[in-house]
Amino acid sequence: MILNKNGRKNVTTQNFDGPIANSTAVNQSMNFTQNMPYLNDTEQFFNEQYNSNSYAQNFSPNGFYDNQGANDQQFGTVPVPQPPTNIPPQLFNPAQNFLNDPVASMAMKYGSNLADQGKEFVQQNVDKWFSVSKLKYYFAVDTNYVAKKLLIILFPFLNRDWSVKYTQGEVACPPKLDVNAPDMYIPVMAFVTYILMVGVTLGFEDRFSPEKLGIYASSALGWFLIEVLIIFLSLQILSIKSALTTFDIMAFCGYKYFGMILCLLGQLLVPDAYYFVLLYMSLSFTYFMVRNLKLMILGGNSTTAQNNSAYENQSYGNKRRIYLLLFISLLQPFFMWWLTYKF
């Protein structure tokens, strides 16, 4: 093998016969072959190339190719813009900008005023018909009151005093201080007990199912609301001003569930005793309703006559009140029968 002074092998050109011998492609191939190093001289070749200026600039000492800066200078790469650091932080807070806006502040103040007015309007109209604060009065009971009230409902003929007591400020005494005052505790508990008695009755007859119990409970609640609505509309249509409130109507109408419980209980103990219990409870509860509502309905017409026809108007008003009193009282036995005869 013959090497030149650079450590490379001398390659002699070969003569080609024919027309291709003088072609450009053959000359370029021969020149490339002369400049190509042998494989056993690879380490020496890379050492020489690394020591040269062109490669020393592009290779890092750790052996990786680093030509990012050269490419940026060659191709004119634009650097990535950085966000400004001298902008106040409040400009990046949309909530703060919204609060600082005078138009937004005015809109928020106007909306707050509308909300307050709407709340006041709802409270005035709801409290007129269904006051939550007044509802607490109807649940101010104790054990002594409940026992006495149930005895009066069961044996109303033995009670002699049906008047309602008032405090010094002309405010009705709570139920625990006056046994004749209406309450909502007994009606609510009686309604729940009635639904349980219906379930027991259906169980004894092998007809119980959760779906049926739900249907009977919904039906009883629906009829109760219809009854209260009928009485309330009757007062409005007849233009009768009385001391009855919506809660009073609900309380007196809810007392009948105690008699309905006794009817179902009598049917469970003695099957033929249902109609006897229903008849007695109908009479006693009608008497109970007449004596309680008499003071509230008939006592509302105590105005003084101001013209010559005052006597006739007062007489006509009393008739309407008496008819309404009898209608409300006789409506209770009908619902007692309607909600118990199916069992």
PDB file of C-alpha atoms in Angstrom, residues 49-341:
ATOM      1  CA  GLN A  49     -11.855  17.917  11.514  1.00  0.00           C
ATOM      2  CA  TYR A  50     -12.577  18.829  15.159  1.00  0.00           C
ATOM      3  CA  ASN A  51      -9.366  20.819  15.419  1.00  0.00           C
ATOM      4  CA  SER A  52     -10.356  22.868  12.398  1.00  0.00           C
ATOM      5  CA  ASN A  53     -12.181  26.220  12.971  1.00  0.00           C
ATOM      6  CA  SER A  54     -15.472  25.288  11.291  1.00  0.00           C
ATOM      7  CA  TYR A  55     -16.146  22.256  13.485  1.00  0.00           C
ATOM      8  CA  ALA A  56     -14.766  23.668  16.719  1.00  0.00           C
ATOM      9  CA  GLN A  57     -17.428  26.333  16.650  1.00  0.00           C
ATOM     10  CA  ASN A  58     -20.300  23.892  16.208  1.00  0.00           C
ATOM     11  CA  PHE A  59     -19.280  21.040  18.568  1.00  0.00           C
ATOM     12  CA  SER A  60     -19.591  21.425  22.342  1.00  0.00           C
ATOM     13  CA  PRO A  61     -17.046  19.852  24.704  1.00  0.00           C
ATOM     14  CA  ASN A  62     -19.578  17.195  25.781  1.00  0.00           C
ATOM     15  CA  GLY A  63     -19.708  15.798  22.262  1.00  0.00           C
ATOM     16  CA  PHE A  64     -23.165  17.137  21.229  1.00  0.00           C
ATOM     17  CA  TYR A  65     -23.762  19.237  18.190  1.00  0.00           C
ATOM     18  CA  ASP A  66     -24.570  22.816  19.111  1.00  0.00           C
ATOM     19  CA  ASN A  67     -25.405  24.995  16.143  1.00  0.00           C
ATOM     20  CA  GLN A  68     -28.476  26.841  17.407  1.00  0.00           C
ATOM     21  CA  GLY A  69     -26.807  30.247  17.514  1.00  0.00           C
ATOM     22  CA  ALA A  70     -25.304  29.820  14.044  1.00  0.00           C
ATOM     23  CA  ASN A  71     -28.671  28.843  12.599  1.00  0.00           C
ATOM     24  CA  ASP A  72     -30.319  31.818  14.252  1.00  0.00           C
ATOM     25  CA  GLN A  73     -27.772  34.178  12.761  1.00  0.00           C
ATOM     26  CA  GLN A  74     -27.927  32.481   9.366  1.00  0.00           C
ATOM     27  CA  PHE A  75     -31.707  32.308   8.963  1.00  0.00           C
ATOM     28  CA  GLY A  76     -32.602  35.423  10.997  1.00  0.00           C
ATOM     29  CA  THR A  77     -34.864  33.734  13.573  1.00  0.00           C
ATOM     30  CA  VAL A  78     -36.989  36.246  15.526  1.00  0.00           C
ATOM     31  CA  PRO A  79     -36.723  35.754  19.334  1.00  0.00           C
ATOM     32  CA  VAL A  80     -39.907  34.966  21.319  1.00  0.00           C
ATOM     33  CA  PRO A  81     -41.341  38.178  22.831  1.00  0.00           C
ATOM     34  CA  GLN A  82     -41.563  38.280  26.636  1.00  0.00           C
ATOM     35  CA  PRO A  83     -44.592  39.799  28.459  1.00  0.00           C
ATOM     36  CA  PRO A  84     -44.041  43.265  29.886  1.00  0.00           C
ATOM     37  CA  THR A  85     -43.247  43.420  33.563  1.00  0.00           C
ATOM     38  CA  ASN A  86     -44.089  47.048  34.290  1.00  0.00           C
ATOM     39  CA  ILE A  87     -47.909  46.767  33.905  1.00  0.00           C
ATOM     40  CA  PRO A  88     -49.900  47.267  37.162  1.00  0.00           C
ATOM     41  CA  PRO A  89     -51.433  44.018  38.522  1.00  0.00           C
ATOM     42  CA  GLN A  90     -54.958  45.462  38.727  1.00  0.00           C
ATOM     43  CA  LEU A  91     -55.163  45.548  34.940  1.00  0.00           C
ATOM     44  CA  PHE A  92     -55.099  41.734  34.950  1.00  0.00           C
ATOM     45  CA  ASN A  93     -58.012  41.479  37.491  1.00  0.00           C
ATOM     46  CA  PRO A  94     -61.380  41.595  35.609  1.00  0.00           C
ATOM     47  CA  ALA A  95     -63.408  41.533  38.839  1.00  0.00           C
ATOM     48  CA  GLN A  96     -61.553  44.576  40.198  1.00  0.00           C
ATOM     49  CA  ASN A  97     -62.028  46.410  36.907  1.00  0.00           C
ATOM     50  CA  PHE A  98     -65.774  45.564  36.981  1.00  0.00           C
ATOM     51  CA  LEU A  99     -66.156  46.925  40.504  1.00  0.00           C
ATOM     52  CA  ASN A 100     -64.251  50.080  39.679  1.00  0.00           C
ATOM     53  CA  ASP A 101     -66.505  50.744  36.690  1.00  0.00           C
ATOM     54  CA  PRO A 102     -69.110  53.379  37.753  1.00  0.00           C
ATOM     55  CA  VAL A 103     -71.748  52.001  35.369  1.00  0.00           C
ATOM     56  CA  ALA A 104     -71.326  48.489  36.777  1.00  0.00           C
ATOM     57  CA  SER A 105     -71.503  49.795  40.349  1.00  0.00           C
ATOM     58  CA  MET A 106     -74.719  51.657  39.555  1.00  0.00           C
ATOM     59  CA  ALA A 107     -76.215  48.531  37.978  1.00  0.00           C
ATOM     60  CA  MET A 108     -75.309  46.435  41.008  1.00  0.00           C
ATOM     61  CA  LYS A 109     -76.850  48.993  43.363  1.00  0.00           C
ATOM     62  CA  TYR A 110     -80.034  49.142  41.279  1.00  0.00           C
ATOM     63  CA  GLY A 111     -80.272  45.333  41.244  1.00  0.00           C
ATOM     64  CA  SER A 112     -79.794  45.194  45.006  1.00  0.00           C
ATOM     65  CA  ASN A 113     -82.626  47.708  45.492  1.00  0.00           C
ATOM     66  CA  LEU A 114     -84.914  45.665  43.257  1.00  0.00           C
ATOM     67  CA  ALA A 115     -84.094  42.506  45.210  1.00  0.00           C
ATOM     68  CA  ASP A 116     -84.891  44.238  48.511  1.00  0.00           C
ATOM     69  CA  GLN A 117     -88.190  45.553  47.166  1.00  0.00           C
ATOM     70  CA  GLY A 118     -89.137  42.117  45.843  1.00  0.00           C
ATOM     71  CA  LYS A 119     -88.285  40.495  49.162  1.00  0.00           C
ATOM     72  CA  GLU A 120     -90.402  43.038  51.037  1.00  0.00           C
ATOM     73  CA  PHE A 121     -93.320  42.547  48.631  1.00  0.00           C
ATOM     74  CA  VAL A 122     -93.211  38.767  49.000  1.00  0.00           C
ATOM     75  CA  GLN A 123     -93.039  38.980  52.778  1.00  0.00           C
ATOM     76  CA  GLN A 124     -96.022  41.330  52.935  1.00  0.00           C
ATOM     77  CA  ASN A 125     -98.212  39.200  50.661  1.00  0.00           C
ATOM     78  CA  VAL A 126     -97.135  35.811  51.982  1.00  0.00           C
ATOM     79  CA  ASP A 127     -97.480  36.866  55.616  1.00  0.00           C
ATOM     80  CA  LYS A 128    -100.965  38.108  54.828  1.00  0.00           C
ATOM     81  CA  TRP A 129    -102.163  34.570  54.028  1.00  0.00           C
ATOM     82  CA  PHE A 130     -99.465  32.253  55.340  1.00  0.00           C
ATOM     83  CA  SER A 131     -97.295  33.755  58.043  1.00  0.00           C
ATOM     84  CA  VAL A 132     -94.489  31.567  59.305  1.00  0.00           C
ATOM     85  CA  SER A 133     -94.158  33.651  62.451  1.00  0.00           C
ATOM     86  CA  LYS A 134     -97.834  33.115  63.253  1.00  0.00           C
ATOM     87  CA  LEU A 135     -97.470  29.392  62.594  1.00  0.00           C
ATOM     88  CA  LYS A 136     -95.353  29.035  65.731  1.00  0.00           C
ATOM     89  CA  TYR A 137     -98.380  30.071  67.785  1.00  0.00           C
ATOM     90  CA  TYR A 138    -100.305  26.961  66.665  1.00  0.00           C
ATOM     91  CA  PHE A 139     -97.565  24.590  67.817  1.00  0.00           C
ATOM     92  CA  ALA A 140     -97.195  26.056  71.313  1.00  0.00           C
ATOM     93  CA  VAL A 141     -98.764  23.027  73.049  1.00  0.00           C
ATOM     94  CA  ASP A 142     -97.930  20.679  75.877  1.00  0.00           C
ATOM     95  CA  THR A 143     -99.060  17.240  77.015  1.00  0.00           C
ATOM     96  CA  ASN A 144    -101.792  18.588  79.294  1.00  0.00           C
ATOM     97  CA  TYR A 145    -103.337  20.598  76.462  1.00  0.00           C
ATOM     98  CA  VAL A 146    -103.304  17.659  74.029  1.00  0.00           C
ATOM     99  CA  ALA A 147    -105.021  15.352  76.523  1.00  0.00           C
ATOM    100  CA  LYS A 148    -107.740  17.899  77.342  1.00  0.00           C
ATOM    101  CA  LYS A 149    -108.297  18.768  73.677  1.00  0.00           C
ATOM    102  CA  LEU A 150    -108.781  15.140  72.667  1.00  0.00           C
ATOM    103  CA  LEU A 151    -111.290  14.663  75.500  1.00  0.00           C
ATOM    104  CA  ILE A 152    -113.230  17.717  74.329  1.00  0.00           C
ATOM    105  CA  ILE A 153    -113.321  16.382  70.754  1.00  0.00           C
ATOM    106  CA  LEU A 154    -114.453  12.965  71.989  1.00  0.00           C
ATOM    107  CA  PHE A 155    -116.983  14.269  74.541  1.00  0.00           C
ATOM    108  CA  PRO A 156    -117.875  17.848  73.522  1.00  0.00           C
ATOM    109  CA  PHE A 157    -121.241  17.687  75.318  1.00  0.00           C
ATOM    110  CA  LEU A 158    -119.495  17.778  78.684  1.00  0.00           C
ATOM    111  CA  ASN A 159    -117.631  21.030  78.046  1.00  0.00           C
ATOM    112  CA  ARG A 160    -119.266  24.176  79.437  1.00  0.00           C
ATOM    113  CA  ASP A 161    -116.823  26.926  78.593  1.00  0.00           C
ATOM    114  CA  TRP A 162    -116.117  27.555  74.895  1.00  0.00           C
ATOM    115  CA  SER A 163    -114.770  31.081  75.128  1.00  0.00           C
ATOM    116  CA  VAL A 164    -111.286  31.977  73.911  1.00  0.00           C
ATOM    117  CA  LYS A 165    -108.980  33.731  76.366  1.00  0.00           C
ATOM    118  CA  TYR A 166    -106.998  36.851  75.523  1.00  0.00           C
ATOM    119  CA  THR A 167    -104.048  38.561  77.111  1.00  0.00           C
ATOM    120  CA  GLN A 168    -103.965  42.185  78.274  1.00  0.00           C
ATOM    121  CA  GLY A 169    -102.824  43.274  74.814  1.00  0.00           C
ATOM    122  CA  GLU A 170    -105.893  41.717  73.127  1.00  0.00           C
ATOM    123  CA  VAL A 171    -103.745  38.873  71.845  1.00  0.00           C
ATOM    124  CA  ALA A 172    -105.111  35.335  71.936  1.00  0.00           C
ATOM    125  CA  CYS A 173    -103.452  33.085  74.469  1.00  0.00           C
ATOM    126  CA  PRO A 174    -101.357  30.222  73.070  1.00  0.00           C
ATOM    127  CA  PRO A 175    -102.958  26.762  73.049  1.00  0.00           C
ATOM    128  CA  LYS A 176    -101.041  25.531  76.085  1.00  0.00           C
ATOM    129  CA  LEU A 177    -102.713  28.292  78.142  1.00  0.00           C
ATOM    130  CA  ASP A 178    -106.192  28.002  76.593  1.00  0.00           C
ATOM    131  CA  VAL A 179    -107.742  24.634  75.780  1.00  0.00           C
ATOM    132  CA  ASN A 180    -110.279  26.261  73.428  1.00  0.00           C
ATOM    133  CA  ALA A 181    -107.591  27.803  71.200  1.00  0.00           C
ATOM    134  CA  PRO A 182    -106.999  26.030  67.889  1.00  0.00           C
ATOM    135  CA  ASP A 183    -103.680  24.325  67.247  1.00  0.00           C
ATOM    136  CA  MET A 184    -101.909  22.539  64.394  1.00  0.00           C
ATOM    137  CA  TYR A 185    -100.092  19.887  66.386  1.00  0.00           C
ATOM    138  CA  ILE A 186    -103.081  17.571  66.856  1.00  0.00           C
ATOM    139  CA  PRO A 187    -104.207  17.809  63.191  1.00  0.00           C
ATOM    140  CA  VAL A 188    -100.714  17.018  61.892  1.00  0.00           C
ATOM    141  CA  MET A 189    -100.189  14.093  64.245  1.00  0.00           C
ATOM    142  CA  ALA A 190    -103.714  12.830  63.601  1.00  0.00           C
ATOM    143  CA  PHE A 191    -103.174  12.923  59.836  1.00  0.00           C
ATOM    144  CA  VAL A 192     -99.951  10.924  60.116  1.00  0.00           C
ATOM    145  CA  THR A 193    -101.615   8.408  62.460  1.00  0.00           C
ATOM    146  CA  TYR A 194    -104.548   8.088  60.065  1.00  0.00           C
ATOM    147  CA  ILE A 195    -102.175   7.126  57.233  1.00  0.00           C
ATOM    148  CA  LEU A 196    -100.550   4.517  59.489  1.00  0.00           C
ATOM    149  CA  MET A 197    -103.959   3.124  60.444  1.00  0.00           C
ATOM    150  CA  VAL A 198    -104.844   2.832  56.771  1.00  0.00           C
ATOM    151  CA  GLY A 199    -101.668   0.791  56.242  1.00  0.00           C
ATOM    152  CA  VAL A 200    -102.530  -1.478  59.204  1.00  0.00           C
ATOM    153  CA  THR A 201    -106.072  -1.980  57.903  1.00  0.00           C
ATOM    154  CA  LEU A 202    -104.791  -2.869  54.440  1.00  0.00           C
ATOM    155  CA  GLY A 203    -102.308  -5.279  56.023  1.00  0.00           C
ATOM    156  CA  PHE A 204    -105.046  -7.134  57.922  1.00  0.00           C
ATOM    157  CA  GLU A 205    -106.978  -7.472  54.674  1.00  0.00           C
ATOM    158  CA  ASP A 206    -103.877  -8.648  52.716  1.00  0.00           C
ATOM    159  CA  ARG A 207    -104.127  -5.638  50.417  1.00  0.00           C
ATOM    160  CA  PHE A 208    -101.146  -3.659  51.627  1.00  0.00           C
ATOM    161  CA  SER A 209     -98.559  -2.272  49.211  1.00  0.00           C
ATOM    162  CA  PRO A 210     -96.402   0.860  49.358  1.00  0.00           C
ATOM    163  CA  GLU A 211     -98.021   2.138  46.177  1.00  0.00           C
ATOM    164  CA  LYS A 212    -101.535   1.904  47.634  1.00  0.00           C
ATOM    165  CA  LEU A 213    -100.453   3.584  50.853  1.00  0.00           C
ATOM    166  CA  GLY A 214     -98.947   6.454  48.875  1.00  0.00           C
ATOM    167  CA  ILE A 215    -102.129   6.776  46.813  1.00  0.00           C
ATOM    168  CA  TYR A 216    -104.352   6.947  49.904  1.00  0.00           C
ATOM    169  CA  ALA A 217    -102.041   9.469  51.596  1.00  0.00           C
ATOM    170  CA  SER A 218    -102.018  11.717  48.524  1.00  0.00           C
ATOM    171  CA  SER A 219    -105.791  11.415  48.207  1.00  0.00           C
ATOM    172  CA  ALA A 220    -106.361  12.375  51.867  1.00  0.00           C
ATOM    173  CA  LEU A 221    -104.055  15.379  51.572  1.00  0.00           C
ATOM    174  CA  GLY A 222    -105.722  16.468  48.338  1.00  0.00           C
ATOM    175  CA  TRP A 223    -109.221  16.294  49.831  1.00  0.00           C
ATOM    176  CA  PHE A 224    -108.043  18.231  52.869  1.00  0.00           C
ATOM    177  CA  LEU A 225    -106.719  21.059  50.696  1.00  0.00           C
ATOM    178  CA  ILE A 226    -109.938  21.064  48.655  1.00  0.00           C
ATOM    179  CA  GLU A 227    -111.986  21.317  51.830  1.00  0.00           C
ATOM    180  CA  VAL A 228    -109.955  24.254  53.134  1.00  0.00           C
ATOM    181  CA  LEU A 229    -110.204  25.957  49.750  1.00  0.00           C
ATOM    182  CA  ILE A 230    -114.000  25.518  49.650  1.00  0.00           C
ATOM    183  CA  ILE A 231    -114.413  27.103  53.091  1.00  0.00           C
ATOM    184  CA  PHE A 232    -112.042  29.950  52.258  1.00  0.00           C
ATOM    185  CA  LEU A 233    -113.832  30.727  48.980  1.00  0.00           C
ATOM    186  CA  SER A 234    -117.208  30.583  50.735  1.00  0.00           C
ATOM    187  CA  LEU A 235    -116.061  33.264  53.159  1.00  0.00           C
ATOM    188  CA  GLN A 236    -114.867  35.444  50.295  1.00  0.00           C
ATOM    189  CA  ILE A 237    -117.909  34.975  48.059  1.00  0.00           C
ATOM    190  CA  LEU A 238    -120.405  35.651  50.844  1.00  0.00           C
ATOM    191  CA  SER A 239    -118.324  38.656  51.977  1.00  0.00           C
ATOM    192  CA  ILE A 240    -118.306  37.478  55.568  1.00  0.00           C
ATOM    193  CA  LYS A 241    -115.753  39.099  57.822  1.00  0.00           C
ATOM    194  CA  SER A 242    -114.845  36.807  60.659  1.00  0.00           C
ATOM    195  CA  ALA A 243    -112.041  36.080  63.070  1.00  0.00           C
ATOM    196  CA  LEU A 244    -111.175  32.883  61.173  1.00  0.00           C
ATOM    197  CA  THR A 245    -107.717  32.783  59.672  1.00  0.00           C
ATOM    198  CA  THR A 246    -106.305  30.270  57.212  1.00  0.00           C
ATOM    199  CA  PHE A 247    -104.565  28.387  60.016  1.00  0.00           C
ATOM    200  CA  ASP A 248    -107.773  28.325  62.046  1.00  0.00           C
ATOM    201  CA  ILE A 249    -109.613  26.701  59.144  1.00  0.00           C
ATOM    202  CA  MET A 250    -106.837  24.135  58.707  1.00  0.00           C
ATOM    203  CA  ALA A 251    -106.796  23.396  62.437  1.00  0.00           C
ATOM    204  CA  PHE A 252    -110.551  22.851  62.826  1.00  0.00           C
ATOM    205  CA  CYS A 253    -110.740  20.782  59.649  1.00  0.00           C
ATOM    206  CA  GLY A 254    -107.802  18.668  60.783  1.00  0.00           C
ATOM    207  CA  TYR A 255    -109.403  17.650  64.081  1.00  0.00           C
ATOM    208  CA  LYS A 256    -111.680  15.208  62.274  1.00  0.00           C
ATOM    209  CA  TYR A 257    -108.759  12.852  61.607  1.00  0.00           C
ATOM    210  CA  PHE A 258    -108.927  11.881  65.272  1.00  0.00           C
ATOM    211  CA  GLY A 259    -112.491  10.640  64.747  1.00  0.00           C
ATOM    212  CA  MET A 260    -111.439   8.846  61.549  1.00  0.00           C
ATOM    213  CA  ILE A 261    -108.722   7.013  63.479  1.00  0.00           C
ATOM    214  CA  LEU A 262    -111.322   5.815  65.984  1.00  0.00           C
ATOM    215  CA  CYS A 263    -113.537   4.604  63.115  1.00  0.00           C
ATOM    216  CA  LEU A 264    -110.751   2.519  61.609  1.00  0.00           C
ATOM    217  CA  LEU A 265    -109.716   1.217  65.025  1.00  0.00           C
ATOM    218  CA  GLY A 266    -113.300   0.164  65.782  1.00  0.00           C
ATOM    219  CA  GLN A 267    -113.478  -1.645  62.457  1.00  0.00           C
ATOM    220  CA  LEU A 268    -110.304  -3.584  63.268  1.00  0.00           C
ATOM    221  CA  LEU A 269    -111.565  -4.606  66.714  1.00  0.00           C
ATOM    222  CA  VAL A 270    -115.222  -5.245  65.803  1.00  0.00           C
ATOM    223  CA  PRO A 271    -116.050  -5.279  62.064  1.00  0.00           C
ATOM    224  CA  ASP A 272    -119.670  -4.188  62.650  1.00  0.00           C
ATOM    225  CA  ALA A 273    -118.718  -1.324  64.974  1.00  0.00           C
ATOM    226  CA  TYR A 274    -117.584   0.963  62.150  1.00  0.00           C
ATOM    227  CA  TYR A 275    -120.965   2.587  61.505  1.00  0.00           C
ATOM    228  CA  PHE A 276    -121.721   3.080  65.214  1.00  0.00           C
ATOM    229  CA  VAL A 277    -118.385   4.787  65.776  1.00  0.00           C
ATOM    230  CA  LEU A 278    -118.828   6.857  62.615  1.00  0.00           C
ATOM    231  CA  LEU A 279    -122.319   7.970  63.685  1.00  0.00           C
ATOM    232  CA  TYR A 280    -121.225   8.985  67.171  1.00  0.00           C
ATOM    233  CA  MET A 281    -118.096  10.805  65.953  1.00  0.00           C
ATOM    234  CA  SER A 282    -120.117  12.615  63.281  1.00  0.00           C
ATOM    235  CA  LEU A 283    -122.560  13.948  65.859  1.00  0.00           C
ATOM    236  CA  SER A 284    -119.934  14.846  68.420  1.00  0.00           C
ATOM    237  CA  PHE A 285    -117.610  16.503  65.918  1.00  0.00           C
ATOM    238  CA  THR A 286    -120.471  18.511  64.365  1.00  0.00           C
ATOM    239  CA  TYR A 287    -121.384  19.809  67.823  1.00  0.00           C
ATOM    240  CA  PHE A 288    -117.718  20.575  68.489  1.00  0.00           C
ATOM    241  CA  MET A 289    -117.431  22.580  65.255  1.00  0.00           C
ATOM    242  CA  VAL A 290    -120.641  24.539  65.851  1.00  0.00           C
ATOM    243  CA  ARG A 291    -119.638  25.608  69.353  1.00  0.00           C
ATOM    244  CA  ASN A 292    -116.119  26.651  68.312  1.00  0.00           C
ATOM    245  CA  LEU A 293    -117.001  28.413  65.054  1.00  0.00           C
ATOM    246  CA  LYS A 294    -120.066  30.141  66.506  1.00  0.00           C
ATOM    247  CA  LEU A 295    -117.989  32.732  68.311  1.00  0.00           C
ATOM    248  CA  MET A 296    -115.622  33.225  65.360  1.00  0.00           C
ATOM    249  CA  ILE A 297    -118.234  33.508  62.579  1.00  0.00           C
ATOM    250  CA  LEU A 298    -121.337  34.909  64.263  1.00  0.00           C
ATOM    251  CA  GLY A 299    -119.345  37.174  66.539  1.00  0.00           C
ATOM    252  CA  GLY A 300    -117.873  39.028  63.576  1.00  0.00           C
ATOM    253  CA  ASN A 301    -121.111  40.920  62.912  1.00  0.00           C
ATOM    254  CA  SER A 302    -121.071  43.252  65.911  1.00  0.00           C
ATOM    255  CA  THR A 303    -121.099  46.560  64.050  1.00  0.00           C
ATOM    256  CA  THR A 304    -123.333  49.450  64.909  1.00  0.00           C
ATOM    257  CA  ALA A 305    -126.175  50.381  62.531  1.00  0.00           C
ATOM    258  CA  GLN A 306    -125.690  53.665  60.716  1.00  0.00           C
ATOM    259  CA  ASN A 307    -128.893  53.947  58.623  1.00  0.00           C
ATOM    260  CA  ASN A 308    -132.531  53.005  58.688  1.00  0.00           C
ATOM    261  CA  SER A 309    -131.955  49.655  56.984  1.00  0.00           C
ATOM    262  CA  ALA A 310    -129.243  48.556  59.405  1.00  0.00           C
ATOM    263  CA  TYR A 311    -131.521  46.048  61.096  1.00  0.00           C
ATOM    264  CA  GLU A 312    -132.431  44.359  57.798  1.00  0.00           C
ATOM    265  CA  ASN A 313    -128.759  44.221  56.738  1.00  0.00           C
ATOM    266  CA  GLN A 314    -127.737  42.795  60.097  1.00  0.00           C
ATOM    267  CA  SER A 315    -130.481  40.169  59.937  1.00  0.00           C
ATOM    268  CA  TYR A 316    -129.457  39.153  56.405  1.00  0.00           C
ATOM    269  CA  GLY A 317    -125.845  39.009  57.436  1.00  0.00           C
ATOM    270  CA  ASN A 318    -126.665  36.772  60.377  1.00  0.00           C
ATOM    271  CA  LYS A 319    -128.502  34.344  58.102  1.00  0.00           C
ATOM    272  CA  ARG A 320    -125.515  34.075  55.806  1.00  0.00           C
ATOM    273  CA  ARG A 321    -123.241  33.442  58.749  1.00  0.00           C
ATOM    274  CA  ILE A 322    -125.556  30.775  60.163  1.00  0.00           C
ATOM    275  CA  TYR A 323    -125.761  29.031  56.790  1.00  0.00           C
ATOM    276  CA  LEU A 324    -122.006  29.102  56.447  1.00  0.00           C
ATOM    277  CA  LEU A 325    -121.574  27.785  59.983  1.00  0.00           C
ATOM    278  CA  LEU A 326    -123.903  24.847  59.316  1.00  0.00           C
ATOM    279  CA  PHE A 327    -122.267  24.172  55.948  1.00  0.00           C
ATOM    280  CA  ILE A 328    -118.771  23.949  57.467  1.00  0.00           C
ATOM    281  CA  SER A 329    -119.963  21.815  60.378  1.00  0.00           C
ATOM    282  CA  LEU A 330    -121.948  19.345  58.254  1.00  0.00           C
ATOM    283  CA  LEU A 331    -119.120  19.075  55.727  1.00  0.00           C
ATOM    284  CA  GLN A 332    -116.904  17.312  58.273  1.00  0.00           C
ATOM    285  CA  PRO A 333    -118.978  14.091  58.669  1.00  0.00           C
ATOM    286  CA  PHE A 334    -119.116  13.720  54.900  1.00  0.00           C
ATOM    287  CA  PHE A 335    -115.316  13.720  54.600  1.00  0.00           C
ATOM    288  CA  MET A 336    -115.021  11.402  57.592  1.00  0.00           C
ATOM    289  CA  TRP A 337    -117.192   8.859  55.810  1.00  0.00           C
ATOM    290  CA  TRP A 338    -115.612   9.453  52.392  1.00  0.00           C
ATOM    291  CA  LEU A 339    -112.077   8.791  53.626  1.00  0.00           C
ATOM    292  CA  THR A 340    -112.877   5.699  55.737  1.00  0.00           C
ATOM    293  CA  TYR A 341    -115.652   3.682  54.072  1.00  0.00           C
TER     294      TYR A 341
END
